[in-house]
CSV table of C-alpha atoms in Angstrom, one decimal:
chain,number,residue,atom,x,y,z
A,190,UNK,CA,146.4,-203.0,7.5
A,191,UNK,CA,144.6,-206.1,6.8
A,192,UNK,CA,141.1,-205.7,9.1
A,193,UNK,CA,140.2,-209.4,7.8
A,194,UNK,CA,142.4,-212.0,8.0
A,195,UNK,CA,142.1,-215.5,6.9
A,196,UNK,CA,145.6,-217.4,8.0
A,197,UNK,CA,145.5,-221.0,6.7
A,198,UNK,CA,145.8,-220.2,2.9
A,199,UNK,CA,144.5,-224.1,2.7
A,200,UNK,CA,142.7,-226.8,4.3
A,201,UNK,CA,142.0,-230.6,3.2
A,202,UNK,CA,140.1,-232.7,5.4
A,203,UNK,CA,138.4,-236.3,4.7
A,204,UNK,CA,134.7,-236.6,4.2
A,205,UNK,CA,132.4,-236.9,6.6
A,206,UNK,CA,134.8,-234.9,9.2
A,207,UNK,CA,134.8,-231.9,10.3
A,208,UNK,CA,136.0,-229.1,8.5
A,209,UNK,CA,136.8,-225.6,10.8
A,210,UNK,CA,137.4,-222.6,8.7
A,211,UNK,CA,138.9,-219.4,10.8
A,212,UNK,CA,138.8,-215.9,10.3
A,213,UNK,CA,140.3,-213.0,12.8
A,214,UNK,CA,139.0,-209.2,12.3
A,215,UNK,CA,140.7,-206.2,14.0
A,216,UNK,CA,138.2,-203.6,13.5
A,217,UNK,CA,135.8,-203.8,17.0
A,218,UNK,CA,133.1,-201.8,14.7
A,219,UNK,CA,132.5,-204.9,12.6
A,220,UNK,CA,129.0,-206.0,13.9
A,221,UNK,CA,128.2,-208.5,10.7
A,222,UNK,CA,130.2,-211.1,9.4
A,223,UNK,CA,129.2,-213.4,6.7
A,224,UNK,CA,130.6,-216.6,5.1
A,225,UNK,CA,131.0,-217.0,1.0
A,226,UNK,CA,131.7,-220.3,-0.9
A,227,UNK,CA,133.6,-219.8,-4.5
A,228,UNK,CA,133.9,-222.1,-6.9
A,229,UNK,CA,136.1,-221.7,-10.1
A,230,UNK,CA,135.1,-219.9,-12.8
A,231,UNK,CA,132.2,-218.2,-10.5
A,232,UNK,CA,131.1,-215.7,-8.5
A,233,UNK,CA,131.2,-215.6,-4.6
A,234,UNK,CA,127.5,-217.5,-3.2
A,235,UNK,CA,126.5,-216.4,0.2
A,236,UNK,CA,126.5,-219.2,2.2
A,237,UNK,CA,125.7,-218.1,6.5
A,238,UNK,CA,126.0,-215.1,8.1
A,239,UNK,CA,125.7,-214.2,12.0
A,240,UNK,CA,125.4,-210.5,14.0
A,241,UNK,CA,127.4,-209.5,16.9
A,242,UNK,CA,124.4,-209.6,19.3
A,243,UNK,CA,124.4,-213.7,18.7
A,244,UNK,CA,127.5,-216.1,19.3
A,245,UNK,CA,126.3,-219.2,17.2
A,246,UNK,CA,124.1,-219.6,13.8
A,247,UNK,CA,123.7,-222.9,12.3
A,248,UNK,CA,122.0,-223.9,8.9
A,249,UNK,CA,122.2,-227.4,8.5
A,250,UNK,CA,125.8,-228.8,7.9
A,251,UNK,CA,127.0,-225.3,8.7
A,252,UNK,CA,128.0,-223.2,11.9
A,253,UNK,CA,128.9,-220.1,12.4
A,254,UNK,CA,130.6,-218.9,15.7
A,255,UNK,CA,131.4,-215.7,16.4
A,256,UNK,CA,133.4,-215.0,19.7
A,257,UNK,CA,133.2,-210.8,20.4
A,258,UNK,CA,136.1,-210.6,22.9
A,259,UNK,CA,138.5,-212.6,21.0
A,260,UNK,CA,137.3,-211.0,17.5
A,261,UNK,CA,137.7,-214.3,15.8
A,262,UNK,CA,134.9,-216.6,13.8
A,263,UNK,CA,135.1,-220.1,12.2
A,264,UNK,CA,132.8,-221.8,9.8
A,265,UNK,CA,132.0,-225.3,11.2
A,266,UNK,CA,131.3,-228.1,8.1
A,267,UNK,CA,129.7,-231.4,9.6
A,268,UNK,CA,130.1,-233.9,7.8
A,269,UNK,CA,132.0,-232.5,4.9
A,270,UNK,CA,131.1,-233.5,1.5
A,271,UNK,CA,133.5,-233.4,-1.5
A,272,UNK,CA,131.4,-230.7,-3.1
A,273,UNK,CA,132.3,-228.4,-0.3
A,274,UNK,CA,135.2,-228.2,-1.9
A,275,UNK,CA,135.8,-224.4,-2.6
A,276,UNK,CA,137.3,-221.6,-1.8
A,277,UNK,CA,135.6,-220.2,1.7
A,278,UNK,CA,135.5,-215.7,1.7
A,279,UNK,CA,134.6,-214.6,5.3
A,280,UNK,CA,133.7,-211.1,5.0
A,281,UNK,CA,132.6,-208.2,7.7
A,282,UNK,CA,130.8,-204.9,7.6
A,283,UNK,CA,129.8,-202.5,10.4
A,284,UNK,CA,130.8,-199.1,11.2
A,285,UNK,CA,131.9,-197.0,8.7
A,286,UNK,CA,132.0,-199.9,6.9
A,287,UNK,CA,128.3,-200.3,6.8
A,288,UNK,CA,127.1,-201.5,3.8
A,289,UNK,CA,130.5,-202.4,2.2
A,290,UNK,CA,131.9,-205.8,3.3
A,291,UNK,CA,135.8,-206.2,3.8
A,292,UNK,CA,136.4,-209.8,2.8
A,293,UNK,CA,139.2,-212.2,4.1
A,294,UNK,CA,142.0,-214.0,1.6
A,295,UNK,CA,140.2,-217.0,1.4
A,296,UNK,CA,140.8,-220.6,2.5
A,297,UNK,CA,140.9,-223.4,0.0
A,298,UNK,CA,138.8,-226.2,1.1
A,299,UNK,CA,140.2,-229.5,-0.4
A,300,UNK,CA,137.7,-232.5,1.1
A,301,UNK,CA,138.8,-235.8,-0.3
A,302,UNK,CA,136.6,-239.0,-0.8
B,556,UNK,CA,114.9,-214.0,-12.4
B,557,UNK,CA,118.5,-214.0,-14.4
B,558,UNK,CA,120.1,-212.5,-10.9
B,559,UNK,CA,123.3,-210.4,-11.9
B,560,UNK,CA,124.8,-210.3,-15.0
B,561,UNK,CA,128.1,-209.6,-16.1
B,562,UNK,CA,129.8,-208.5,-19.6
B,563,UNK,CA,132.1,-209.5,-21.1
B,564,UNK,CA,133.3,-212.8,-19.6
B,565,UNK,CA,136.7,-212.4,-20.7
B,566,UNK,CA,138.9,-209.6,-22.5
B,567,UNK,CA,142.2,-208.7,-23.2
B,568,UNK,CA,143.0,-205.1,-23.4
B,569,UNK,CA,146.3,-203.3,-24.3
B,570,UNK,CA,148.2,-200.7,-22.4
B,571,UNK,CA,146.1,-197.7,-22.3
B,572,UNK,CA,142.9,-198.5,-24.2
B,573,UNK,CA,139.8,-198.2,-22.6
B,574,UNK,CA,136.7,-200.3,-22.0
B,575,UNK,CA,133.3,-200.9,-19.6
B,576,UNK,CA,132.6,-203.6,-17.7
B,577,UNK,CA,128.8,-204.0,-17.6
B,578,UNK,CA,126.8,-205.3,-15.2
B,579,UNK,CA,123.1,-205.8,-14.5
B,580,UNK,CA,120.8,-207.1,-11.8
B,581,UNK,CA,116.9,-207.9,-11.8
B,582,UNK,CA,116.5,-208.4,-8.7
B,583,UNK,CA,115.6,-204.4,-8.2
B,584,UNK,CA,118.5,-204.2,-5.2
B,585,UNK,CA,119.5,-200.9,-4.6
B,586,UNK,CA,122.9,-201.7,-3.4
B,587,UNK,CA,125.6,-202.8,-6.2
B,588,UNK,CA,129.1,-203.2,-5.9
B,589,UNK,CA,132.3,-203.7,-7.9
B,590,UNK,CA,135.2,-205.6,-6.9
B,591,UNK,CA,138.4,-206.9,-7.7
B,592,UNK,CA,139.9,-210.1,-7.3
B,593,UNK,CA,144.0,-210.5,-7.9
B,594,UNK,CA,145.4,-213.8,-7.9
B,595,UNK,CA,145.5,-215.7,-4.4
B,596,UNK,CA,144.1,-212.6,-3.0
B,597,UNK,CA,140.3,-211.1,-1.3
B,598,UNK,CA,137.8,-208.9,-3.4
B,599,UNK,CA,139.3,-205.8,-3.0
B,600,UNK,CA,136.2,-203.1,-3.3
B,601,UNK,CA,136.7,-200.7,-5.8
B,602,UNK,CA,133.3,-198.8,-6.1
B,603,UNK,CA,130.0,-198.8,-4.9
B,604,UNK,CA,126.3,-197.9,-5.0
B,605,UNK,CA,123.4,-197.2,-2.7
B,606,UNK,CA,120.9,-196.1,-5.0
B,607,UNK,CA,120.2,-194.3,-8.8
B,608,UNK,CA,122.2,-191.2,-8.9
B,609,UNK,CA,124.8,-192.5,-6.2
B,610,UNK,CA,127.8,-193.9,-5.5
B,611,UNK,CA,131.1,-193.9,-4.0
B,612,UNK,CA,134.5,-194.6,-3.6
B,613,UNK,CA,135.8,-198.2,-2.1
B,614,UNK,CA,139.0,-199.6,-1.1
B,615,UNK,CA,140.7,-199.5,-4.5
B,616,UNK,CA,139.1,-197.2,-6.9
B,617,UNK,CA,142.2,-195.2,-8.8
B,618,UNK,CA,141.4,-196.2,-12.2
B,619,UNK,CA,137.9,-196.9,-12.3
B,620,UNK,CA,135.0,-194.5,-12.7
B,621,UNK,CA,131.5,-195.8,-12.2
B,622,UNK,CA,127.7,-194.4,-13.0
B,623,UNK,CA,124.4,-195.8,-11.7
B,624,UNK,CA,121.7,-194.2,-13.7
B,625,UNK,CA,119.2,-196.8,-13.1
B,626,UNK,CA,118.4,-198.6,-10.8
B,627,UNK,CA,119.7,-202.1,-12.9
B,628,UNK,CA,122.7,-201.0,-14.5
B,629,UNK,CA,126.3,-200.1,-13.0
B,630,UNK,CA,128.9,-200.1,-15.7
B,631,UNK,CA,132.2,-199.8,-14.2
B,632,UNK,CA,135.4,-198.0,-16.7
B,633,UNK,CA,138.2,-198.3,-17.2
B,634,UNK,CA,139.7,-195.6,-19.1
B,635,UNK,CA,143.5,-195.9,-19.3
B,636,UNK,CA,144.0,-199.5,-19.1
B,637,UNK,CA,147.2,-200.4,-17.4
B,638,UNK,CA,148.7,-204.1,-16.3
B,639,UNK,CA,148.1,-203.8,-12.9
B,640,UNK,CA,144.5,-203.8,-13.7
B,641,UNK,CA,144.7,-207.4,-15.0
B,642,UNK,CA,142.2,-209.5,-12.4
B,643,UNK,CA,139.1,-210.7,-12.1
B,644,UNK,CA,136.1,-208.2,-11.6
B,645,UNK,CA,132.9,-209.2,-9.9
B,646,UNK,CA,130.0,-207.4,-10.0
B,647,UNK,CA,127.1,-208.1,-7.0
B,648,UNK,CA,123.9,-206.8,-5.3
B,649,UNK,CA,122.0,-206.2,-2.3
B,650,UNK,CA,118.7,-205.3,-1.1
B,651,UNK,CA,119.5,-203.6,1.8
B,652,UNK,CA,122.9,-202.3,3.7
B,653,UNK,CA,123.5,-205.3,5.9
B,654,UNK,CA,122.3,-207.8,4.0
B,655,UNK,CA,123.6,-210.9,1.8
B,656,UNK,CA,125.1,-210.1,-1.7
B,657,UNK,CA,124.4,-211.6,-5.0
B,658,UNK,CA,127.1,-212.2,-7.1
B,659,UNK,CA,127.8,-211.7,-11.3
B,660,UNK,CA,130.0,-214.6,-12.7
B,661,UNK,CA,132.7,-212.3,-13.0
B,662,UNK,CA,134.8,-210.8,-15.6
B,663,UNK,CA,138.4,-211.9,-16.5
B,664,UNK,CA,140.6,-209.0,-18.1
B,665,UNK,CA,143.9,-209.7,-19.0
B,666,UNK,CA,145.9,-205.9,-19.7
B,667,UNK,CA,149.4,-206.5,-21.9
């Protein structure tokens, strides 16, 4: 049972709009999620995180909303930039999961000039 | 500060040899982590650390056996290589339990 699921395998958008990543969990223990940018050839880079006790983080092109009840978050990129281009990990932890993130499938961010 | 380090960037292995993955941090974390990464796929966790002298078992870990003597090093092993082990194995850190983690370039290992 997958407790992290990222649907949309893909995503392509056309810069300067609006780029909405989602992620769904099914563990209700989760009380950290955080968001990872990969580019080829590399490893993961953090890139936002949020706790369960907030419902929005921003840092500076990036969002991060977390809604509880619906145990769903998206990663919000305004405007994009064709170097957001990557693949976007959303990962959780909490629980007996504490300390050990469960990360998502990815989505492939594809943001053309 | 070099941040994580991983060894060797690429290997083939054959059917049941064996090998260690090495990985290093600077950044004096006490949390390290292996994972696995398999085409189109999440990082699977395979093993992990919370300090020198301990670790534990992830999502994935038949296979792999792991040691964290110091508080920079956690070589994971492989000791009968098999094909399903071909993927791509990331090494990262963390200074504290619910905290970001720093990630190793990875290492790409290709079993035939």
């Amino acid at each position: 049972d997958q407790q992290v699921k990222q649907n949309s395998p893909s995503l392509s958008v056309q810069e300067g709009r609006i780029s909405i990543l989602n992620c769904d969990y099914t563990n209700s223990m989760f009380d950290y999620f955080l968001w990872y940018k990969k580019y080829p050839a590399e490893g993961p880079t953090f890139l936002i995180s949020i706790s369960s006790i907030k419902d929005k983080n921003e840092d500076g092109r990036f969002t991060v909303f977390l809604n509880k009840s619906a145990k769903h978050l998206s990663l919000h990129i305004v405007p994009s930039q064709p170097g957001d281009s990557a693949v976007y990990f959303c990962a959780a932890s909490g629980g007996t999961n504490a300390g050990k993130s469960t990360f998502g499938d990815g989505t492939t961010l594809t943001v053309k000039p | 500060n070099a941040g994580v380090t991983q060894t060797p960037k690429f290997r083939i292995l054959k059917i049941g040899q064996s090998m260690t993955l090495q990985c290093a941090q600077d950044m004096n974390h006490n949390y390290m982590y292996w994972y696995r990464q398999d085409p189109g796929m999440g990082l699977k966790l395979i093993y992990y650390s919370v300090g020198a002298g301990i670790t534990d078992k992830g999502e994935v870990p038949n296979g792999y056996n792991v040691s964290r003597s110091t508080t920079e090093y956690f070589p994971l092993r492989l000791e009968l290589a098999a094909p399903s082990q071909t993927s791509v194995y990331f090494c990262a850190s963390s200074p504290g339990r619910e905290e970001t983690q720093y990630f190793g370039p990875g290492t790409r290992l290709l079993v035939l």
